């Protein structure tokens, strides 16, 4: 049974993007970020596809790591938010997870820990994001507490996260990197500060480990630069199917609220794709859909299971014709701009109802 809406995941493109990242951040090790179900691509499938290519994987939370271990993923897995309780710490030990330590309460948990697991720990420094991490003045003391643990860390690394790396030349990023460098240099430990935008925009941020997320999936982290220009190939192709075609007259309205009124006689294709599949309801009339190889505008409101597309002048479209919602020939970045959001949100939102296939 073929489902009407499908996300095809191109594992070769995934590996090519990782190779591209390695060539940009030459000689650095790579933590492939596969949190949030690998940005909607399927974390187990992505981890398997990159098992020989990534040095480690990162997820946000314990349960995401558990799902990967249960699926047989043996590579190092880093929990970007660390753990929050003794139970979680025990589970992290049992699953051999690496931990971010960003909070004093996590130091206390480790100090109270009586297990034998020697953790690999990533001490997080707040250099200006003001979300997670120890302030620069607290880092030396935090590190001393970790070094004094009954079971000392197997490895201790230092990391930070950049708030504005997607803005080329941002003064904030210069400041964050300067703060981080000043703390890291005297400690003599491995460092990590670059997400995708840091990798492609800030060579000074590369450190010892880079942490690509979005770029792995072939999507540009910069608002004004395409993935193609960065040498990246989209991994997800989201396609739907035409389930009805109708002709409307001038002044007929289409969909809920009569939100679109035909300015002239028009041919409308109804596609099986709605907000229950992950299309945002904020996608306005005019947002592009690729039908019959041509860009055609969405018209009217996105509903739960359907959208309408104006295919006037697009020949050969009938019930059963495929339509591309995003992918190589229609970058998700472009669709995101229409929805007034970022490609991250669209990708993460692809719903369970969509059929996932590996190519
Ligand atoms: C999500 C995340 C990344 C990856 O960011 P991208 O912009 O998707 O490359 C890297 N580091 C941390 C700490 C993250 O939370």
PDB file of C-alpha atoms in Angstrom, residues 260 268-269 271 273 279-289 295-303 306-310 325 335:
ATOM      1  CA  UNK A 260      -8.847  32.656  -1.302  1.00  0.00           C
ATOM      2  CA  UNK A 268      -7.422  23.694  -8.626  1.00  0.00           C
ATOM      3  CA  UNK A 269      -5.653  20.521  -7.504  1.00  0.00           C
ATOM      4  CA  UNK A 271      -3.447  17.466  -2.434  1.00  0.00           C
ATOM      5  CA  UNK A 273      -1.222  17.042   2.750  1.00  0.00           C
ATOM      6  CA  UNK A 279       2.469  21.467   6.946  1.00  0.00           C
ATOM      7  CA  UNK A 280       2.026  24.630   8.929  1.00  0.00           C
ATOM      8  CA  UNK A 281      -1.337  26.304   8.859  1.00  0.00           C
ATOM      9  CA  UNK A 282       0.536  29.581   8.678  1.00  0.00           C
ATOM     10  CA  UNK A 283       1.588  28.752   5.100  1.00  0.00           C
ATOM     11  CA  UNK A 284      -0.193  31.476   3.141  1.00  0.00           C
ATOM     12  CA  UNK A 285      -1.715  31.568  -0.328  1.00  0.00           C
ATOM     13  CA  UNK A 286       1.157  31.890  -2.757  1.00  0.00           C
ATOM     14  CA  UNK A 287       3.477  29.438  -1.023  1.00  0.00           C
ATOM     15  CA  UNK A 288       5.030  27.226  -3.686  1.00  0.00           C
ATOM     16  CA  UNK A 289       4.280  23.576  -4.383  1.00  0.00           C
ATOM     17  CA  UNK A 295       5.912  25.833  -9.172  1.00  0.00           C
ATOM     18  CA  UNK A 296       2.237  26.338  -8.440  1.00  0.00           C
ATOM     19  CA  UNK A 297       0.840  28.488  -5.640  1.00  0.00           C
ATOM     20  CA  UNK A 298      -1.008  27.134  -2.632  1.00  0.00           C
ATOM     21  CA  UNK A 299      -4.415  28.799  -2.405  1.00  0.00           C
ATOM     22  CA  UNK A 300      -6.617  29.198   0.664  1.00  0.00           C
ATOM     23  CA  UNK A 301      -6.051  27.747   4.094  1.00  0.00           C
ATOM     24  CA  UNK A 302      -4.026  24.689   4.913  1.00  0.00           C
ATOM     25  CA  UNK A 303      -6.546  22.280   6.421  1.00  0.00           C
ATOM     26  CA  UNK A 306      -5.575  18.787   2.447  1.00  0.00           C
ATOM     27  CA  UNK A 307      -4.262  21.797   0.628  1.00  0.00           C
ATOM     28  CA  UNK A 308      -5.436  23.397  -2.600  1.00  0.00           C
ATOM     29  CA  UNK A 309      -3.027  24.444  -5.338  1.00  0.00           C
ATOM     30  CA  UNK A 310      -3.736  26.645  -8.334  1.00  0.00           C
ATOM     31  CA  UNK A 325       6.129  19.829  -1.027  1.00  0.00           C
ATOM     32  CA  UNK A 335       8.807  27.039   2.014  1.00  0.00           C
TER      33      UNK A 335
END
